[in-house]
């Protein structure tokens, strides 16, 4: 059978041949042959111009498509690999933070030669550890469900992470920075280390849920690792632990800039967690009803 393919603004792209067994992924490949600029990762296929994006695994038969039916394709624009974006947004903070940690006189003037406090030293180690961990997770742990994302996300994400890194590091590394008391410092440091270990544990558990080369989705459950017990209470414990890490960093440094970064991060991760929580409940009929999205018992 033949299906007509048009843009979401109703501009004709062409006709392609399909069978009842054809999947959306096959249709994307056929469209890219008709219009080479529309590579499969750049396409969003829909039944209606403003409709929901169809999954790559959806079949022609299940969608009720017949000879002469129409499909709409939206051009998602130039794409870039997820891992490339992650590497750029996480590697950048490693170098940006160290620029201010080095206390160049160009930025801090004559006071740049003053001795740095232990808290500022440890803060630099913690910040570097976190983003080094994220780079290594990108290389060896994460399995991405999508190959690419819009290239503009690279600039948006890097601006966020690199900009906040400069904002936090400037003040924590400043010669006039006043560290908190010893007890507060150790409470914050302990919280940071604990949550970093928890975050890594969750990422490894999520990786093991998805076999290599597949897009299989399963309900996340605790493993033998005690850090994963948080799955009993929230859908996205990786976000819970990450927010916890930055709360610990904020307590440890007693820095307003770090607190602002923590709040901004929590706001964004809460949005992501709520969306993933809704998707879990929609996809799995037996999904645990007692779970929240990111904060146990509350949110």
Coordinates of C-alpha atoms in Angstrom, one line a residue:
X1 CA 0.0 0.0 0.0
X2 CA 1.0 3.6 -0.4
X3 CA 0.9 6.3 2.3
X4 CA 1.1 10.0 1.6
X5 CA 3.7 11.9 3.7
X6 CA 3.3 15.6 4.4
X7 CA 4.7 18.2 6.8
X8 CA 2.8 19.4 9.8
X9 CA 2.1 22.6 7.7
X10 CA 0.6 20.3 5.0
X11 CA 3.4 20.6 2.5
X12 CA 3.7 17.5 0.4
X13 CA 6.9 15.3 0.8
X14 CA 5.9 12.3 -1.3
X15 CA 4.4 8.9 -1.2
X16 CA 6.0 5.8 0.3
X17 CA 5.2 2.1 0.1
X18 CA 4.5 0.2 3.3
X19 CA 3.0 -3.1 4.5
X20 CA 0.9 -3.9 7.5
X21 CA 4.0 -5.1 9.3
X22 CA 6.0 -1.9 8.6
X23 CA 7.0 0.0 11.7
X24 CA 7.4 3.8 12.1
X25 CA 11.2 3.2 12.1
X26 CA 10.9 1.7 8.6
X27 CA 8.7 4.7 7.5
X28 CA 11.4 7.1 8.7
X29 CA 14.0 5.4 6.6
X30 CA 11.8 5.6 3.6
X31 CA 11.1 9.3 4.1
X32 CA 14.8 10.0 4.4
X33 CA 15.3 8.4 1.0
X34 CA 12.7 10.7 -0.5
X35 CA 14.1 13.8 1.3
X36 CA 17.6 13.2 2.4
X37 CA 17.8 16.1 4.8
X38 CA 15.2 14.4 7.0
X39 CA 17.4 11.7 8.6
X40 CA 15.4 9.3 10.8
X41 CA 16.5 11.0 14.1
X42 CA 15.3 14.4 12.8
X43 CA 11.7 13.2 12.2
X44 CA 8.7 13.3 14.4
X45 CA 5.9 11.2 12.8
X46 CA 2.3 11.9 13.7
X47 CA -1.2 10.9 12.7
X48 CA -2.4 14.6 13.0
X49 CA -0.4 17.8 12.5
X50 CA -0.5 18.6 16.2
X51 CA -0.8 15.0 17.3
X52 CA 1.4 12.9 19.6
X53 CA 4.7 11.6 18.2
X54 CA 4.4 8.0 17.3
X55 CA 6.9 5.4 18.6
X56 CA 9.4 3.8 16.3
X57 CA 8.0 0.4 17.2
X58 CA 4.4 1.3 16.3
X59 CA 3.1 -0.8 13.3
X60 CA 1.0 0.4 10.3
X61 CA -1.6 -2.3 11.1
X62 CA -2.0 -1.2 14.7
X63 CA -2.3 2.5 13.7
X64 CA -5.2 1.7 11.4
X65 CA -3.4 3.1 8.3
X66 CA -4.8 2.2 4.9
X67 CA -3.9 2.7 1.3
X68 CA -3.9 6.5 0.7
X69 CA -3.7 7.4 4.4
X70 CA -1.7 10.5 5.4
X71 CA 1.1 10.8 7.9
X72 CA 2.5 14.0 9.1
X73 CA 6.2 14.6 9.8
X74 CA 7.7 17.4 11.8
X75 CA 11.3 18.4 11.1
X76 CA 13.1 18.5 14.6
X77 CA 16.0 20.4 13.1
X78 CA 19.7 19.6 13.2
X79 CA 20.5 16.9 15.7
X80 CA 23.5 16.0 17.9
X81 CA 24.3 12.9 19.8
X82 CA 23.1 12.7 23.5
X83 CA 26.5 11.5 24.6
X84 CA 28.2 14.4 22.8
X85 CA 26.0 16.9 24.6
X86 CA 26.5 15.2 28.0
X87 CA 30.3 15.2 27.5
X88 CA 30.3 18.9 26.7
X89 CA 28.0 20.0 29.5
X90 CA 29.8 17.9 32.1
X91 CA 33.4 18.3 31.0
X92 CA 33.1 22.1 30.9
X93 CA 32.5 22.6 34.6
X94 CA 35.7 20.7 35.4
X95 CA 37.7 23.3 33.7
X96 CA 35.6 26.4 34.4
X97 CA 35.7 25.8 38.2
X98 CA 39.5 25.4 38.1
X99 CA 39.9 28.7 36.4
X100 CA 38.6 30.5 39.5
X101 CA 40.1 28.0 41.9
X102 CA 43.6 29.0 40.5
X103 CA 42.8 32.6 41.6
X104 CA 44.1 34.5 38.7
X105 CA 45.1 38.1 39.6
X106 CA 43.3 39.2 36.5
X107 CA 40.0 38.3 38.3
X108 CA 40.8 38.8 42.0
X109 CA 43.5 41.4 41.9
X110 CA 46.2 41.8 44.5
X111 CA 44.2 39.7 47.0
X112 CA 44.7 36.6 44.8
X113 CA 47.8 35.5 46.7
X114 CA 46.0 35.0 50.0
X115 CA 45.9 31.5 51.4
X116 CA 42.8 29.5 50.4
X117 CA 40.7 28.0 53.1
X118 CA 40.3 24.2 53.6
X119 CA 36.6 24.5 52.8
X120 CA 37.3 26.1 49.4
X121 CA 39.9 23.5 48.7
X122 CA 37.5 20.6 49.5
X123 CA 34.7 22.3 47.6
X124 CA 36.9 22.3 44.4
X125 CA 37.6 18.6 45.0
X126 CA 33.9 17.8 45.4
X127 CA 32.8 19.8 42.4
X128 CA 35.5 18.1 40.2
X129 CA 34.6 14.7 41.6
X130 CA 30.9 15.1 40.7
X131 CA 31.5 16.2 37.1
X132 CA 34.3 13.6 36.6
X133 CA 31.8 11.0 37.7
X134 CA 29.2 12.3 35.3
X135 CA 31.7 12.2 32.4
X136 CA 32.7 8.6 33.3
X137 CA 29.0 7.6 33.7
X138 CA 28.3 9.0 30.2
X139 CA 31.1 6.9 28.8
X140 CA 30.6 3.6 30.7
X141 CA 27.2 3.6 32.4
X142 CA 24.4 5.4 30.7
X143 CA 22.3 3.8 28.0
X144 CA 20.3 6.3 26.0
X145 CA 16.9 5.6 24.7
X146 CA 17.3 8.2 22.0
X147 CA 20.3 8.6 19.7
X148 CA 20.1 12.4 19.3
X149 CA 18.6 15.7 20.5
X150 CA 18.2 19.1 18.9
X151 CA 21.6 20.8 18.5
X152 CA 20.4 23.9 20.2
X153 CA 20.2 21.9 23.4
X154 CA 24.0 21.8 23.4
X155 CA 24.2 25.6 23.7
X156 CA 21.4 25.8 26.2
X157 CA 22.7 23.0 28.5
X158 CA 26.3 24.2 28.3
X159 CA 25.3 27.8 29.2
X160 CA 23.4 26.5 32.2
X161 CA 26.2 24.2 33.6
X162 CA 29.2 26.4 32.6
X163 CA 27.5 29.6 33.8
X164 CA 26.5 28.3 37.2
X165 CA 30.0 26.8 37.6
X166 CA 31.6 30.2 37.1
X167 CA 29.0 31.8 39.5
X168 CA 29.6 29.2 42.3
X169 CA 33.4 29.0 41.9
X170 CA 33.9 32.8 41.7
X171 CA 32.5 33.2 45.2
X172 CA 33.7 30.0 46.9
X173 CA 37.2 30.5 45.6
X174 CA 37.2 34.3 46.3
X175 CA 40.0 35.5 48.7
X176 CA 37.4 37.2 50.9
X177 CA 35.3 34.0 51.2
X178 CA 34.4 33.2 54.8
X179 CA 34.0 29.4 55.4
X180 CA 31.4 28.0 57.9
X181 CA 32.2 26.3 61.2
X182 CA 33.9 22.9 61.3
X183 CA 30.7 21.0 62.3
X184 CA 28.7 22.5 59.5
X185 CA 31.5 21.7 57.0
X186 CA 31.6 18.0 58.0
X187 CA 27.8 17.7 57.9
X188 CA 27.7 19.1 54.4
X189 CA 30.7 17.0 53.2
X190 CA 29.2 13.8 54.6
X191 CA 25.8 14.5 53.0
X192 CA 27.6 15.2 49.7
X193 CA 29.6 12.0 49.7
X194 CA 26.6 9.9 50.8
X195 CA 24.4 11.2 48.1
X196 CA 27.1 10.9 45.4
X197 CA 27.4 7.2 46.2
X198 CA 23.6 6.9 46.1
X199 CA 23.4 8.7 42.7
X200 CA 26.0 6.4 41.2
X201 CA 24.2 3.3 42.6
X202 CA 20.9 4.4 41.0
X203 CA 22.5 5.0 37.6
X204 CA 24.1 1.5 37.7
X205 CA 20.8 0.0 38.7
X206 CA 19.0 1.8 35.8
X207 CA 21.6 0.7 33.4
X208 CA 21.2 -2.9 34.3
X209 CA 17.4 -2.7 33.6
X210 CA 18.0 -2.2 29.9
X211 CA 19.9 -4.9 28.0
X212 CA 22.6 -3.5 25.6
X213 CA 21.2 -2.4 22.2
X214 CA 17.6 -2.4 23.3
X215 CA 14.9 0.1 24.3
X216 CA 13.2 -2.2 26.8
X217 CA 11.6 -0.5 29.8
X218 CA 11.0 -2.2 33.1
X219 CA 9.8 -1.0 36.5
X220 CA 12.8 0.0 38.6
X221 CA 13.1 -1.9 41.8
X222 CA 15.7 -2.1 44.6
X223 CA 18.7 -4.3 44.2
X224 CA 21.1 -5.8 46.8
X225 CA 22.7 -2.3 47.0
X226 CA 21.2 -0.6 50.0
X227 CA 21.3 2.8 48.2
X228 CA 18.7 1.5 45.8
X229 CA 16.1 1.1 48.6
X230 CA 15.0 4.6 47.7
X231 CA 13.2 3.0 44.7
X232 CA 10.5 1.9 47.2
X233 CA 9.6 5.6 47.8
X234 CA 10.3 7.6 44.6
X235 CA 10.4 6.9 40.8
X236 CA 13.5 9.0 40.2
X237 CA 15.9 8.4 43.2
X238 CA 18.8 9.5 41.0
X239 CA 17.4 13.0 41.1
X240 CA 16.7 12.7 44.8
X241 CA 20.3 11.9 45.5
X242 CA 21.7 14.5 43.1
X243 CA 19.6 17.3 44.8
X244 CA 20.9 15.8 48.1
X245 CA 24.5 16.2 46.9
X246 CA 24.0 19.8 46.1
X247 CA 22.2 20.5 49.4
X248 CA 25.3 19.0 51.1
X249 CA 27.6 21.1 49.0
X250 CA 25.6 24.2 49.9
X251 CA 25.7 23.4 53.6
X252 CA 29.4 22.6 53.4
X253 CA 30.3 25.9 51.7
X254 CA 27.5 28.1 53.2
X255 CA 27.4 29.8 49.8
X256 CA 24.4 31.7 48.4
X257 CA 25.5 31.0 44.8
X258 CA 25.7 27.2 45.6
X259 CA 22.2 27.4 47.1
X260 CA 20.8 29.1 44.1
X261 CA 22.3 26.5 41.8
X262 CA 20.8 23.8 44.1
X263 CA 17.3 25.4 43.9
X264 CA 17.5 25.8 40.1
X265 CA 18.6 22.1 39.7
X266 CA 15.9 20.9 42.0
X267 CA 13.2 22.8 40.1
X268 CA 14.3 21.3 36.7
X269 CA 14.8 17.8 38.1
X270 CA 11.4 17.9 39.8
X271 CA 9.8 18.7 36.4
X272 CA 11.7 15.8 34.8
X273 CA 10.8 13.4 37.7
X274 CA 7.1 14.3 37.5
X275 CA 7.1 13.6 33.8
X276 CA 8.8 10.3 34.2
X277 CA 6.6 9.3 37.1
X278 CA 3.5 10.0 34.9
X279 CA 5.0 7.9 32.1
X280 CA 5.7 5.0 34.4
X281 CA 2.1 4.9 35.7
X282 CA 0.8 5.2 32.2
X283 CA 3.0 2.4 30.8
X284 CA 2.8 -0.1 33.7
X285 CA -0.6 -1.0 35.1
X286 CA 1.0 -2.6 38.1
X287 CA 3.3 0.4 38.9
X288 CA 3.6 0.9 42.7
X289 CA 0.9 3.4 43.8
X290 CA 2.8 4.5 46.9
X291 CA 5.7 5.9 45.1
X292 CA 6.2 9.6 44.6
X293 CA 8.3 11.2 41.9
X294 CA 11.3 12.8 43.7
X295 CA 10.6 13.6 47.4
X296 CA 9.4 10.6 49.5
X297 CA 5.8 11.0 50.7
X298 CA 5.5 14.5 49.3
X299 CA 6.2 15.1 45.6

